[in-house]
Short mmCIF file of C-alpha atoms in Angstrom, two decimals:
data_model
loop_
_atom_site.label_atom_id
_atom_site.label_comp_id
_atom_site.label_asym_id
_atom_site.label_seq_id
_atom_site.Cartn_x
_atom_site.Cartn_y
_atom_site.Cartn_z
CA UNK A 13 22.91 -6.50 -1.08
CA UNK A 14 23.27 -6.44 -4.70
CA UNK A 15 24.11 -9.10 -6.92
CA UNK A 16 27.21 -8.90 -9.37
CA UNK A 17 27.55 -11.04 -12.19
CA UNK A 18 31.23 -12.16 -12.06
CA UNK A 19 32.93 -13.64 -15.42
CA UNK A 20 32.23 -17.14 -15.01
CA UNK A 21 35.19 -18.03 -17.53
CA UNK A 22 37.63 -16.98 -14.64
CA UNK A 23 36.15 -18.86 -11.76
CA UNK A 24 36.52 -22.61 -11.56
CA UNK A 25 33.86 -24.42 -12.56
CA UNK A 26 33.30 -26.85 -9.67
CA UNK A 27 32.70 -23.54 -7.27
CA UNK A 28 30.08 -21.79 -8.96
CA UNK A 29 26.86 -21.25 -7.27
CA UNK A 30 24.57 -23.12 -9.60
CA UNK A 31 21.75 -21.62 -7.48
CA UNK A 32 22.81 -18.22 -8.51
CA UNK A 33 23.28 -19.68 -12.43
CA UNK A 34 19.11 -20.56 -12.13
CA UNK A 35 17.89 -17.10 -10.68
CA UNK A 36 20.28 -15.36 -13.32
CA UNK A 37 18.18 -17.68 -16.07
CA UNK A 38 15.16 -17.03 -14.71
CA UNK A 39 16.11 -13.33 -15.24
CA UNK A 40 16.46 -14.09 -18.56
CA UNK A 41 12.67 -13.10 -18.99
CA UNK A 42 13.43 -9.44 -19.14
CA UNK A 43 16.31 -9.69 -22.08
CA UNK A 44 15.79 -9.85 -25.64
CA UNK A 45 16.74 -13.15 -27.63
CA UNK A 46 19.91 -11.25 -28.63
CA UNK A 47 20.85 -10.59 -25.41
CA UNK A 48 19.97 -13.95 -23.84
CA UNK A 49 22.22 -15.43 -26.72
CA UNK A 50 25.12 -12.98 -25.73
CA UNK A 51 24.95 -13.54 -21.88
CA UNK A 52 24.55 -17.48 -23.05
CA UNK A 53 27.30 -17.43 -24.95
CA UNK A 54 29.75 -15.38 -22.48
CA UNK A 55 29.17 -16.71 -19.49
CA UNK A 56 29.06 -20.57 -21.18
CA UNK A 57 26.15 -21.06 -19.56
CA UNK A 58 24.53 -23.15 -22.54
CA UNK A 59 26.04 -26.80 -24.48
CA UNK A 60 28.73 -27.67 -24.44
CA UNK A 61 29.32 -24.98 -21.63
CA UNK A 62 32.10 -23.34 -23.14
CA UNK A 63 32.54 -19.61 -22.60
CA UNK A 64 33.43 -17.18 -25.71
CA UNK A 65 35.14 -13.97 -26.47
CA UNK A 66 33.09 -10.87 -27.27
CA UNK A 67 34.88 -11.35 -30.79
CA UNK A 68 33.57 -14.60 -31.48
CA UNK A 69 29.75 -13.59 -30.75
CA UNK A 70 29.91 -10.82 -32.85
CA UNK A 71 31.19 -12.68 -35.56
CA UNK A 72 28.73 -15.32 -35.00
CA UNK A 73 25.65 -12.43 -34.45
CA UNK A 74 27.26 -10.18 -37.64
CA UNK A 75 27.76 -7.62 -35.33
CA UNK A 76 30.96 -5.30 -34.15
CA UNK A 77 32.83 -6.12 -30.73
CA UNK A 78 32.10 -3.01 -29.57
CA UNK A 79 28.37 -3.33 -29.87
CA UNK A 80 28.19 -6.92 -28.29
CA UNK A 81 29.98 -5.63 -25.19
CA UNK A 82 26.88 -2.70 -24.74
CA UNK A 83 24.39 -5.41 -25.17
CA UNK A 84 26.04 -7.63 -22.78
CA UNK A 85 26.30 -4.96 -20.44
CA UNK A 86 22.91 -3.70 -21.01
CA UNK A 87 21.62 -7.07 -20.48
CA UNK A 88 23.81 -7.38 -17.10
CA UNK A 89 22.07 -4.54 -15.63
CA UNK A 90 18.65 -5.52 -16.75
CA UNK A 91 18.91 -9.20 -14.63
CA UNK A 92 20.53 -7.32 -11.82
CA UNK A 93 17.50 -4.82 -11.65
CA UNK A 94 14.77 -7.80 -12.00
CA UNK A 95 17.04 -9.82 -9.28
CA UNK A 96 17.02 -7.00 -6.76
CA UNK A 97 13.79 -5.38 -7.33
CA UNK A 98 12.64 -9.96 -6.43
CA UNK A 99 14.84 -10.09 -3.36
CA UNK A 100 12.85 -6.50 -2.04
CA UNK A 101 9.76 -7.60 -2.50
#
């Protein structure tokens, strides 16, 4: 079964699968600060927990909107790989 990482901005906060939140950290190993700061920053899943636009981390990173969503998508992939190549072992 393979894992997809949903937008955690849409879900309500008192349902998420915290468990999932830690092996999606862990997974962090494989991503470049940049992306770990992206996927951080999207999914709110750093203080004060608050989820931004792909706007507001490129303006933050000095980079264009377009280019944050290919490294957040790039980064996606990456911890979905390392997540499912762990659950075949």
């Amino acid at each position: 079964k393979e894992i997809v990482l949903k937008d955690i901005s849409e879900t309500n906060r008192s349902t998420i699968d915290y468990e999932m939140i830690r092996k999606v950290k862990c997974g962090f190993s494989c991503l470049s600060s940049k992306e770990q700061k992206i996927l951080e920053d999207y999914f709110g899943l750093s203080f004060p927990n608050t989820p931004k636009t792909l706007q507001e981390i490129g303006s933050m990173l000095h980079i264009n909107l377009e280019r944050v969503r290919q490294l957040k998508e790039v980064a996606i992939q990456k911890i979905q790989e390392k997540i499912n190549n762990e659950r075949s072992l």
